[in-house]
Amino acid sequence: MSISEGMNPRQMEAVEHTEGPLLILAGAGSGKTRVLTHRIAYLIEEKHVPPYQIMAITFTNKAANEMRERVDRIVSFGAEQVWVSTFHSSCVRILRRYADRIGYGNNFTIYDADDSRTLMKAVIKKLDLDTKRYKDRALLATISAAKNERISPEQYRKDAGIDWQLQKYADAYDEYQAQLQANNAMDFDDLLVNVVELFEKCPEILESYQERLRYLMVDEYQDTNTVQFQFISLLASKYRNLCVVGDDDQSIYKFRGANIENILSFEKFFPDAKVVKLEQNYRSTGNILAAANEVIANNKGRKDKRLWTDSEDGPLVGYRQFMTGFEEAEYIAGEITKKVRIGGRNYRDYAVLYRTNAQSRLFEEKFLMANIPYKIVGGINFYARKEIKDLLSYLKVIDNAEDDLAVLRIINIPKRGIGAASLGKVQEWADFHNISFFDALLEAELIPAMGRAASKIRSFTSLIDVLKAKSEYLSVQELLNLIIEETGYSAELEAEGTDEAQARLENIDELISKIVTYEDEAEQPTLGGFLQEVALVSDIDTVDENSDYVLLMTLHSAKGLEFPYVYMAGMEDGIFPSYLTITSDDPGDIEEERRLCYVGITRAMKELTMTSARQRMIRGETQINKTSRFVREIPRELVDMGREYEASRPNAEPDLRQQGGLYGAMKNLYQMENFKPRQFTVKKADRLEYEEGDTVRHVKFGVGIVRSIVEGGKDYEVTVEFEKAGVKKMFASFAKLQKL
């Protein structure tokens, strides 16, 4: 296959510029992955660069795998030696060799979001912080933001000055990091921060990687944060062969620490950089691109570019407004059903995008009633389910016994009768002697007043010692099967005999299948390697493109995907953009929301339909919102408001162009001074029977985990992550959750 085959002039210009810094401004659907893979092939085939000197970094495992597969198809020899991975995977690979240089063991554990929250709750308890004032999520978000800017606990405390509340945050940050290091664990942010620290403390290690990786390519550069920029800058500082690909119009992760200035100021950091714009789109029709261009043109903080295509204009962008959110969901469900059954389309051709996870509920209800198969991206992660977390914790303890969280999770699974008082004494012993919790368990018989609990603890530690010894020669699959057999985990679920227990057994079977796949594909499968792989899985990596279901997801989750037919729901001011964004003093907030809208529009390949509701229930109250300003920014000639289709329906929603009829009557009604929408009231309980982290059951959504509880004036707003139904926000009085 010729490297230039199927490439346009601008793409080839980017491919052939191999020396020095290069910024590729790649608009949505402009073939950036093709450019990156062909550039790798060009370096190997034409420039004779050894494949092992090339590094390509992406943001998801899915993108990394796609890039590697494409390179394999183009390059005849050596493609497997190209370093293609995500930021986090790259950092783990480096730290597995050199973490001991910065005070960690090389077998460190990677904490996911749930692990971090569990640890932070322990920190809050240890510091005796007021749980109403200091929430674990808020503390973790603050710490994450600090790490993204490489602000250490010491610097954070110094910056806090005399602000006593910020000093409490500094206390939590300091203790959180101390506990992580004591557990020989790192959270996701630490992976990057620690690699940069390693490079700065050990210049000889940095130089070895600079020599090893002389050509660097970074995808989705607009989403990088400060510490990622430092990581890349250090690697590229010697040979300066840095190619970054991104689109400032798709920078939508400010809330995660992404710094749009990294791409906007690239030429400032690298004055000799070459800039190539990719503006020809290969994904969407002309009318969809025209709408996207008109919306994003309202942003001031952007580089000038305009998408275009050789493809046909296609249908106009659809817009439908409904009286309520129920009617909106009913319409979308009906349209998908009709087009699949009559039009011969597949369910997987459709995606419904919305601003917040809470908007999924109505679509789930309508899709269930219409028998439409669907998958929610962003629901409860497979690896966050109880039975999976339990078995993975056994594997983690075998791999790294210093991981106190994992030890505490499994010490009574199955039930061993080791009470909280006994565990408290072990923790005190560990703290006093400055040893890990597991090491303190090994000394249980030396701890005063342990009584009969000491023999029960000895039974547990003996099991772990046996499993650890056998892990030296057993495969990961054999080790997991042994854990299941020795603990009686599956036998206990089988004896339970409920549908829920059966579902958990099926999840365990799926975990075993995952291990088999890992061991078949990995060059040198290890227990640590498997734990590393599952720790770095993201929601989008679980999407199976061959399965026939409609995808329901937030606009943030949709980035990087494309669908023939897209519905963007909830297009109302107050929903999208959100009320907080509209009232913000920072103009950058509304620009980020507009970029998010641009991302949503450009996911559509053939048809795009935007929908809104005149009135929508939010937090138990009916709100009336205007059509989203983003819809109004699309020129009228590009929008189909459905007059012909709606007119054929006897009870149809009116065309927005009509000023009379039902729409005119409703408009006049809303403007009446004494008009008030219906209000819904709730009775607030004095206290709830469940807390954050508890497992609960909902009469409709099934079993889930309470993720947050926010006390409001009228009721408690409870966020629950259900195993099958995903994340739901609900009022406690309506939800009637039962603690399990």
XYZ file of C-alpha atoms in Angstrom:
740
model
C 0.000 0.000 0.000
C 1.367 3.408 -1.000
C 1.746 5.846 1.894
C 0.288 8.683 -0.180
C -2.704 6.653 -1.357
C -5.980 8.368 -0.482
C -4.265 11.373 1.133
C -5.133 14.995 0.311
C -2.348 17.616 -0.106
C -2.664 19.025 3.421
C -2.543 15.557 4.947
C 0.581 14.672 2.965
C 2.186 17.959 4.020
C 1.735 16.894 7.649
C 2.996 13.376 6.937
C 6.193 14.508 5.228
C 7.211 17.131 7.819
C 9.183 14.902 10.183
C 11.874 17.095 11.743
C 11.166 19.737 14.375
C 7.918 20.748 16.092
C 4.677 20.374 14.112
C 1.144 21.449 15.019
C -1.615 19.747 13.038
C -4.922 21.544 13.516
C -7.280 18.710 12.630
C -10.951 19.607 12.413
C -13.609 17.031 13.312
C -13.688 14.135 10.855
C -10.657 15.394 8.907
C -8.751 12.091 9.028
C -6.276 12.830 11.814
C -5.836 9.159 12.724
C -5.027 8.419 9.078
C -2.423 11.200 9.125
C -0.790 9.912 12.314
C -0.620 6.308 11.110
C 0.676 7.298 7.672
C 3.224 9.583 9.330
C 4.512 6.633 11.387
C 4.706 4.562 8.206
C 6.529 7.389 6.396
C 9.103 7.651 9.190
C 9.774 3.898 9.017
C 9.564 3.269 5.273
C 10.926 6.516 3.811
C 13.058 8.025 6.580
C 14.319 4.649 7.831
C 13.672 5.578 11.467
C 13.851 2.476 13.707
C 10.255 1.728 14.813
C 11.277 1.570 18.485
C 12.268 5.264 18.327
C 8.669 6.334 17.603
C 6.101 7.064 20.293
C 2.411 7.868 19.694
C 0.228 8.904 22.624
C -3.582 8.898 22.640
C -6.192 9.397 25.357
C -8.075 6.077 25.219
C -7.124 2.432 24.845
C -9.674 2.223 22.038
C -7.857 4.925 20.031
C -4.459 3.383 20.780
C -5.600 -0.049 19.570
C -7.108 1.437 16.416
C -3.886 3.296 15.651
C -1.745 0.201 16.167
C -3.989 -1.894 13.919
C -3.780 0.694 11.151
C -0.003 0.930 11.395
C 0.216 -2.872 11.219
C -1.736 -2.809 7.950
C 0.507 -0.175 6.355
C 3.985 -1.123 7.569
C 5.433 -4.390 6.348
C 7.912 -4.921 9.199
C 8.531 -3.563 12.685
C 5.168 -1.924 13.439
C 4.857 -3.879 16.689
C 7.935 -2.030 18.013
C 6.275 1.401 17.817
C 5.320 2.652 21.291
C 1.566 3.327 20.970
C -0.357 3.865 24.208
C -2.296 6.279 26.384
C -0.660 8.843 28.659
C -1.416 6.768 31.735
C -0.265 3.478 30.227
C 2.991 5.096 29.116
C 3.625 6.416 32.611
C 2.839 3.071 34.230
C 5.285 1.383 31.861
C 8.041 3.759 32.949
C 7.190 3.639 36.652
C 7.129 -0.166 36.729
C 10.867 0.050 36.093
C 11.832 3.088 38.145
C 9.205 3.808 40.842
C 11.745 2.759 43.466
C 13.775 5.860 42.576
C 11.030 8.109 43.995
C 10.080 6.133 47.100
C 7.568 3.575 45.772
C 7.788 -0.143 45.146
C 7.743 -1.122 41.493
C 4.718 -3.335 42.193
C 2.597 -0.332 43.229
C -1.207 -0.550 43.027
C -3.218 1.823 40.819
C -6.266 3.223 42.623
C -9.392 3.836 40.565
C -12.016 6.457 41.433
C -13.807 4.169 43.917
C -10.566 3.297 45.680
C -9.680 6.981 45.952
C -13.064 7.798 47.454
C -12.752 4.992 49.994
C -9.333 6.247 50.995
C -10.524 9.859 51.234
C -13.397 8.835 53.504
C -10.831 7.209 55.796
C -8.776 10.410 55.694
C -11.824 12.521 56.594
C -12.544 10.216 59.530
C -8.941 10.232 60.717
C -8.737 14.044 60.595
C -12.175 14.322 62.239
C -13.423 16.674 59.510
C -17.065 17.757 59.389
C -18.577 15.521 56.669
C -21.254 18.111 55.889
C -18.646 20.746 55.134
C -15.900 18.548 53.672
C -17.204 16.105 51.073
C -14.914 13.376 49.755
C -15.751 14.196 46.125
C -14.982 17.892 46.593
C -11.702 17.151 48.354
C -10.639 14.712 45.622
C -11.562 17.192 42.888
C -9.475 19.879 44.579
C -6.517 17.529 44.995
C -6.796 16.365 41.376
C -6.787 19.955 40.147
C -3.700 20.665 42.256
C -1.893 17.611 40.897
C -2.750 18.560 37.309
C -0.936 21.843 37.935
C 1.844 20.045 39.842
C 1.037 21.759 43.110
C 2.377 19.605 45.955
C 0.690 19.352 49.380
C 3.415 21.619 50.790
C 2.875 24.241 48.083
C -0.903 23.987 48.458
C -0.580 24.668 52.198
C 1.714 27.603 51.521
C -0.716 29.054 48.959
C -3.631 28.597 51.382
C -2.137 31.235 53.686
C -4.336 32.017 56.666
C -7.546 30.672 55.090
C -8.506 28.061 57.698
C -10.809 26.151 55.324
C -8.109 25.834 52.676
C -5.744 24.728 55.432
C -8.173 21.872 56.156
C -8.025 20.974 52.457
C -4.233 21.019 52.764
C -4.449 18.658 55.745
C -6.593 16.257 53.711
C -4.265 16.487 50.696
C -1.205 15.821 52.854
C -2.767 12.844 54.650
C -4.222 11.434 51.412
C -0.792 11.390 49.781
C 0.805 9.931 52.889
C -1.746 7.110 52.907
C -1.225 6.457 49.191
C 2.506 6.117 49.652
C 2.074 3.949 52.745
C -0.175 1.653 50.688
C 2.361 1.647 47.841
C -0.419 3.006 45.651
C -0.909 5.776 43.112
C -4.089 7.354 41.800
C -4.447 8.255 38.108
C -3.073 11.774 38.590
C -0.020 10.438 40.443
C 1.013 8.371 37.425
C 1.817 11.521 35.462
C 3.057 13.623 38.359
C 5.450 10.901 39.487
C 6.922 10.336 36.038
C 7.671 14.040 35.692
C 9.210 13.992 39.180
C 11.258 10.944 38.177
C 12.568 12.680 35.051
C 13.512 15.793 37.022
C 15.226 13.892 39.839
C 16.972 11.380 37.596
C 18.206 13.135 34.437
C 19.995 9.972 33.317
C 16.622 8.166 33.118
C 15.117 11.062 31.166
C 18.034 11.021 28.748
C 17.658 7.286 28.187
C 14.032 7.809 27.131
C 14.955 10.821 24.993
C 17.391 8.608 23.095
C 14.896 5.768 22.966
C 11.969 7.929 21.757
C 13.247 10.474 19.239
C 9.959 11.012 17.387
C 6.895 11.864 19.459
C 3.304 12.225 18.333
C 0.434 13.289 20.603
C -3.218 12.930 19.626
C -6.059 15.054 21.056
C -3.527 17.649 22.182
C -6.263 20.147 23.072
C -7.223 17.899 26.001
C -3.797 17.862 27.668
C -3.291 19.406 31.090
C -0.235 21.119 32.540
C 1.505 17.989 33.855
C 0.924 16.153 30.552
C 2.463 19.106 28.725
C 5.494 18.904 31.032
C 5.824 15.161 30.442
C 5.807 15.615 26.652
C 8.059 18.679 26.761
C 10.703 16.841 28.787
C 10.719 13.867 26.421
C 10.912 16.089 23.334
C 13.395 18.654 24.674
C 16.502 17.013 23.210
C 15.555 16.225 19.610
C 12.410 18.430 19.380
C 10.727 16.102 16.877
C 7.325 16.683 18.441
C 4.128 16.406 16.409
C 0.877 17.304 18.161
C -2.554 16.824 16.626
C -5.648 18.496 17.961
C -8.576 20.823 17.495
C -9.059 23.747 19.839
C -12.750 23.727 18.835
C -13.087 20.335 20.540
C -11.463 21.238 23.871
C -14.197 20.177 26.312
C -12.408 18.860 29.392
C -11.609 21.981 31.379
C -13.355 20.392 34.380
C -10.751 17.616 34.262
C -7.875 20.068 34.146
C -7.409 20.328 30.367
C -5.588 23.534 29.449
C -6.660 24.875 26.044
C -3.661 27.217 26.087
C -1.438 24.201 25.389
C -2.719 24.154 21.810
C -3.547 27.849 21.386
C -0.021 28.827 22.466
C 1.916 25.995 20.810
C 3.755 28.412 18.508
C 4.686 30.495 21.555
C 6.317 27.482 23.236
C 7.859 26.346 19.926
C 8.479 29.482 17.794
C 9.859 27.441 14.878
C 6.817 25.173 14.733
C 5.177 24.399 11.424
C 1.353 24.588 11.393
C -0.815 22.491 9.053
C -4.607 22.845 8.976
C -6.812 19.881 8.077
C -10.207 21.317 7.175
C -11.604 18.808 4.698
C -14.148 16.638 6.501
C -14.751 13.006 5.520
C -17.490 12.225 8.038
C -20.499 14.513 7.773
C -22.768 15.973 5.114
C -22.496 19.600 4.004
C -25.472 20.882 5.997
C -24.259 19.325 9.234
C -20.837 20.915 8.747
C -22.363 24.280 7.891
C -24.361 24.206 11.132
C -21.248 23.263 13.119
C -19.228 26.076 11.522
C -21.909 28.674 12.282
C -22.170 27.667 15.930
C -18.444 27.537 16.685
C -17.778 30.814 14.861
C -19.351 32.584 17.847
C -16.334 31.664 19.995
C -13.568 34.254 20.205
C -10.810 32.115 21.768
C -10.058 29.866 18.804
C -7.836 29.442 15.771
C -9.513 30.306 12.497
C -10.593 27.317 10.390
C -13.731 26.134 8.620
C -14.723 22.575 7.834
C -15.783 21.668 4.295
C -16.588 18.510 2.374
C -16.862 17.124 -1.150
C -19.884 15.104 -0.046
C -23.488 16.068 -0.736
C -25.329 18.599 1.408
C -27.715 15.972 2.763
C -30.866 16.700 4.799
C -31.216 19.906 6.781
C -30.537 19.767 10.503
C -33.777 18.695 12.163
C -35.254 20.552 15.106
C -38.324 19.488 17.072
C -39.747 21.182 20.135
C -42.140 19.381 22.462
C -44.301 20.317 25.398
C -42.515 18.022 27.865
C -39.461 15.852 28.185
C -41.729 12.774 28.130
C -42.980 13.688 24.664
C -39.408 14.373 23.537
C -38.272 10.883 24.596
C -41.398 9.289 23.110
C -40.755 10.973 19.758
C -37.122 9.841 19.582
C -38.047 6.273 20.552
C -40.794 6.256 17.929
C -38.539 7.602 15.199
C -35.813 5.051 15.870
C -38.346 2.194 15.962
C -39.940 3.292 12.678
C -36.630 3.772 10.850
C -35.235 0.427 12.009
C -38.356 -1.593 11.237
C -39.440 0.182 8.064
C -36.241 1.842 6.846
C -34.031 -1.195 7.267
C -31.508 0.571 9.525
C -29.672 -0.896 12.515
C -30.027 0.194 16.135
C -26.256 0.686 16.317
C -26.566 3.458 13.725
C -28.249 5.691 16.332
C -27.003 7.650 19.309
C -28.878 9.901 21.716
C -26.659 12.581 23.226
C -27.510 14.768 26.218
C -25.762 17.170 28.579
C -26.132 15.321 31.896
C -26.484 11.681 32.942
C -29.775 12.434 34.679
C -31.426 12.995 31.289
C -31.099 9.314 30.418
C -33.999 8.181 32.628
C -36.834 9.143 30.291
C -35.097 7.582 27.310
C -34.514 4.359 29.219
C -38.180 4.154 30.154
C -39.389 4.825 26.614
C -36.823 2.484 25.057
C -37.837 -0.323 27.415
C -41.505 0.194 26.510
C -40.642 0.237 22.799
C -38.384 -2.826 23.117
C -35.393 -0.876 21.769
C -32.029 -2.392 22.776
C -29.737 0.244 24.274
C -26.514 0.712 26.205
C -25.686 3.581 28.504
C -22.081 4.755 28.291
C -21.079 5.979 31.722
C -23.169 3.510 33.731
C -21.669 1.416 36.493
C -18.281 0.179 35.353
C -17.898 -3.588 35.143
C -14.818 -3.440 37.342
C -16.689 -1.409 39.985
C -19.269 -4.144 40.670
C -19.062 -5.705 44.114
C -18.149 -9.253 43.129
C -15.514 -8.023 40.670
C -14.022 -5.579 43.193
C -13.904 -8.377 45.780
C -12.016 -10.826 43.570
C -9.728 -8.130 42.160
C -8.919 -7.096 45.737
C -7.715 -10.634 46.461
C -5.470 -10.408 43.395
C -4.250 -6.962 44.488
C -3.306 -8.179 47.975
C -1.398 -11.114 46.484
C 0.454 -8.703 44.184
C 0.939 -5.912 46.739
C 0.165 -6.706 50.395
C 0.866 -3.071 51.331
C -2.467 -2.057 49.735
C -4.435 -1.508 52.943
C -7.704 -0.748 51.121
C -7.684 -4.096 49.346
C -6.829 -5.947 52.564
C -9.646 -4.266 54.492
C -12.113 -5.053 51.698
C -11.525 -8.809 51.719
C -10.616 -9.593 55.326
C -14.236 -10.560 55.994
C -15.047 -11.942 52.533
C -16.203 -14.595 53.110
C -17.371 -13.775 56.638
C -14.708 -14.640 59.184
C -16.195 -12.987 62.256
C -13.423 -10.408 62.632
C -15.212 -7.460 64.219
C -14.696 -3.733 63.799
C -13.201 -3.450 67.290
C -10.516 -6.020 66.447
C -9.726 -4.323 63.149
C -9.463 -1.015 64.996
C -6.833 -2.513 67.314
C -4.889 -3.816 64.308
C -4.992 -0.350 62.729
C -3.731 1.251 65.936
C -0.883 -1.293 66.070
C -0.002 -0.558 62.426
C -0.038 3.197 63.017
C 2.047 2.961 66.196
C 4.706 0.735 64.596
C 4.540 2.500 61.219
C 3.875 -0.720 59.307
C 1.265 -1.763 56.747
C -2.106 -3.121 57.850
C -1.259 -6.590 56.512
C 2.042 -6.643 58.401
C 0.096 -5.720 61.525
C -2.265 -8.652 60.855
C 0.763 -10.947 60.798
C 1.549 -9.718 64.321
C -2.042 -10.058 65.576
C -1.085 -12.439 68.397
C 1.223 -9.749 69.807
C -1.562 -7.156 69.953
C -3.048 -6.806 73.457
C -6.627 -7.969 74.067
C -7.134 -9.490 70.623
C -8.560 -12.692 72.101
C -10.151 -15.193 69.697
C -9.915 -12.743 66.776
C -6.188 -13.513 66.541
C -6.820 -17.082 65.326
C -9.357 -15.867 62.772
C -6.866 -13.320 61.481
C -4.169 -15.999 61.315
C -6.474 -18.088 59.108
C -6.800 -15.143 56.700
C -3.084 -14.311 56.548
C -2.219 -17.977 56.044
C -4.585 -18.105 53.057
C -2.938 -15.037 51.535
C 0.534 -16.472 52.118
C -0.446 -19.718 50.385
C -2.013 -17.883 47.446
C 1.023 -15.619 47.167
C 3.371 -18.622 47.062
C 1.287 -20.345 44.405
C 1.054 -17.168 42.305
C 4.729 -17.677 41.470
C 3.886 -20.591 39.180
C 0.122 -20.348 38.497
C -1.352 -18.375 35.607
C -3.664 -15.470 36.478
C -6.680 -17.565 35.461
C -5.569 -20.502 37.615
C -4.915 -18.149 40.519
C -8.390 -16.617 40.297
C -10.013 -20.060 40.092
C -8.065 -21.052 43.218
C -9.248 -17.915 45.051
C -12.864 -18.662 44.116
C -12.491 -22.263 45.299
C -10.668 -21.500 48.564
C -13.032 -18.681 49.579
C -16.206 -20.422 48.422
C -17.221 -17.190 46.708
C -19.160 -18.734 43.822
C -20.552 -21.545 45.972
C -22.078 -18.971 48.326
C -23.759 -17.163 45.419
C -25.029 -20.451 43.971
C -26.555 -21.334 47.344
C -28.300 -17.955 47.449
C -30.260 -18.914 44.323
C -31.596 -15.425 43.455
C -31.620 -13.655 40.099
C -29.194 -11.105 41.509
C -26.809 -13.870 42.612
C -27.024 -15.441 39.159
C -26.150 -12.087 37.573
C -23.117 -11.861 39.845
C -22.012 -15.360 38.876
C -22.260 -14.343 35.221
C -20.075 -11.317 35.975
C -17.463 -13.597 37.557
C -17.538 -15.763 34.424
C -16.981 -12.625 32.360
C -13.990 -11.696 34.549
C -12.486 -15.126 33.889
C -13.058 -14.611 30.147
C -11.312 -11.253 30.390
C -8.293 -12.894 32.033
C -8.143 -15.586 29.339
C -8.223 -12.899 26.636
C -5.488 -10.957 28.418
C -3.250 -14.016 28.744
C -3.789 -14.921 25.075
C -2.889 -11.437 23.841
C -0.131 -10.328 26.236
C 3.459 -11.079 25.278
C 4.403 -11.808 28.898
C 1.202 -12.093 30.962
C 1.640 -11.361 34.655
C -0.636 -10.700 37.610
C 0.633 -7.121 37.856
C 0.152 -6.621 34.131
C -3.457 -7.791 34.306
C -4.271 -5.534 37.275
C -2.668 -2.628 35.439
C -4.770 -3.244 32.334
C -8.114 -3.359 34.137
C -7.222 -0.290 36.218
C -6.788 1.791 33.059
C -10.015 0.769 31.288
C -12.352 3.686 30.489
C -16.088 3.635 29.755
C -15.613 4.232 26.057
C -13.286 1.219 25.799
C -16.256 -1.042 26.651
C -18.346 0.033 23.654
C -18.733 -2.865 21.211
C -19.184 -1.400 17.735
C -20.527 -4.709 16.395
C -23.383 -5.030 18.889
C -26.772 -3.822 17.697
C -28.004 -1.333 20.279
C -28.673 2.392 20.517
C -26.070 4.251 22.538
C -27.237 6.702 25.201
C -24.469 8.967 26.427
C -23.466 12.424 27.513
C -21.905 14.747 24.971
C -18.575 14.416 26.770
C -18.652 10.627 26.374
C -19.401 10.915 22.648
C -16.121 12.602 21.783
C -14.106 10.507 19.346
C -17.145 8.563 18.125
C -19.335 8.926 15.048
C -22.822 7.710 14.152
C -24.930 7.856 10.980
C -27.906 9.281 12.905
C -27.653 11.477 16.005
C -30.279 12.987 18.314
C -29.139 15.845 20.562
C -31.765 16.093 23.295
C -32.487 18.764 25.892
C -31.440 21.708 23.731
C -32.675 24.398 26.120
C -31.022 27.313 27.873
C -30.637 26.174 31.472
C -29.975 22.605 30.384
C -27.490 23.127 27.557
C -25.874 25.517 28.185
C -26.474 24.979 31.872
C -27.867 27.657 34.146
C -24.529 27.908 35.982
C -22.744 28.511 32.694
C -25.223 31.171 31.605
C -24.839 33.056 34.889
C -21.047 32.625 35.094
C -18.814 35.705 35.074
C -16.220 33.815 33.014
C -16.944 34.075 29.255
C -14.716 31.042 28.782
C -17.404 28.854 30.371
C -19.981 29.526 27.661
C -17.295 29.047 25.011
C -16.501 25.606 26.414
C -20.202 24.697 26.323
C -20.332 25.867 22.707
C -17.361 23.668 21.891
C -19.264 20.787 23.466
C -22.209 21.539 21.190
C -19.828 21.588 18.215
C -18.543 18.149 19.241
C -22.103 16.848 19.399
C -23.048 18.211 15.982
C -19.957 16.772 14.321
C -20.661 13.241 15.650
C -23.452 12.969 13.029
C -22.575 11.521 9.641
C -25.883 11.544 7.728
C -28.640 13.088 9.832
C -28.736 15.285 12.926
C -31.870 16.061 14.910
C -31.970 18.468 17.843
C -34.862 18.344 20.301
C -36.086 20.394 23.238
C -39.023 20.663 25.638
C -40.950 23.784 26.555
C -41.286 22.563 30.121
C -39.168 20.020 31.960
C -39.158 18.679 35.501
C -35.881 19.438 37.267
C -35.369 18.425 40.928
C -39.082 17.850 41.391
C -40.165 21.217 39.961
C -41.403 22.105 36.501
C -39.199 24.627 34.712
C -39.852 26.537 31.511
C -36.782 27.274 29.406
C -36.071 28.959 26.093
C -34.714 27.081 23.123
C -30.937 26.744 23.484
C -28.933 29.666 22.146
C -26.832 27.117 20.281
C -29.854 26.089 18.215
C -30.641 29.742 17.583
C -27.098 30.300 16.316
C -27.756 27.961 13.377
C -29.060 29.966 10.367
C -32.731 29.369 9.661
C -32.053 28.097 6.120
C -30.100 25.154 7.555
C -32.904 23.971 9.861
C -35.877 21.719 9.123
C -38.578 22.330 11.702
C -40.734 19.478 10.527
C -43.770 21.350 9.217
C -44.604 18.774 6.558
C -44.125 15.796 8.867
C -45.847 17.343 11.864
C -48.797 18.599 9.811
C -49.662 15.023 8.913
C -50.232 14.141 12.559
C -53.618 15.044 14.121
C -52.134 15.843 17.547
C -48.802 17.111 16.267
C -46.554 19.624 17.953
C -46.724 22.967 16.092
C -44.025 24.365 13.820
C -41.969 27.013 15.603
C -42.429 29.267 12.586
C -46.146 29.463 13.326
C -47.203 32.274 15.611
C -50.825 31.215 15.955
C -52.375 27.919 17.020
C -51.238 26.028 20.115
C -47.757 27.508 20.145
C -49.063 31.045 20.055
C -51.578 30.269 22.773
C -48.905 28.722 25.001
C -46.563 31.642 24.372
C -49.255 34.108 25.443
C -50.111 31.961 28.448
C -46.501 31.923 29.665
C -46.383 35.705 29.401
C -49.426 36.226 31.630
C -48.396 37.870 34.881
C -50.307 35.494 37.132
C -49.315 32.294 35.351
C -47.369 29.825 37.473
C -46.358 26.345 36.372
C -47.472 23.419 38.489
C -45.291 22.910 41.559
C -44.462 19.488 43.001
C -43.843 19.186 46.733
C -42.073 16.525 48.756
C -41.896 15.628 52.441
C -38.342 15.661 53.717
C -37.313 12.904 56.126
C -35.473 13.759 59.349
C -32.676 11.365 58.394
C -31.898 8.692 55.812
C -31.298 5.034 56.626
C -28.442 4.810 54.143
C -25.192 6.706 53.558
C -22.796 7.313 50.690
C -21.190 4.038 49.647
C -24.107 1.876 50.851
C -25.745 -0.680 48.563
C -29.469 -0.005 48.061
C -32.389 -1.353 46.059
C -34.861 0.677 43.972
C -38.241 -0.828 43.102
C -37.637 -0.202 39.377
C -33.896 0.257 38.790
C -32.728 -2.621 40.985
C -29.500 -2.714 43.013
C -27.016 0.161 43.065
C -24.443 2.030 45.126
C -25.152 5.427 46.708
C -22.551 7.775 45.239
C -23.597 11.072 46.850
C -26.239 12.587 49.123
C -26.872 16.323 48.961
C -29.146 17.807 51.604
C -31.416 20.496 50.183
C -34.036 22.651 51.775
C -36.936 20.510 50.525
C -35.409 17.055 50.330
C -32.236 14.991 49.996
C -30.954 14.625 46.432
C -29.501 11.128 46.141
C -27.233 9.976 43.311
C -27.179 6.196 42.838
C -25.103 4.184 40.397
C -27.239 1.174 39.463
C -25.715 -1.985 38.037
C -28.049 -2.098 35.038
C -29.738 1.296 34.861
C -26.630 3.488 35.238
C -26.374 6.706 37.273
C -29.643 8.204 38.525
C -30.326 11.352 40.525
C -33.525 11.307 42.544
C -35.199 12.782 45.574
C -35.148 10.514 48.609
C -38.879 10.942 49.275
C -39.749 9.729 45.781
C -37.021 7.093 45.453
C -37.875 5.084 48.591
C -34.511 3.324 48.493
C -34.029 0.222 50.644
C -30.614 -0.374 52.190
C -29.247 -3.870 51.606
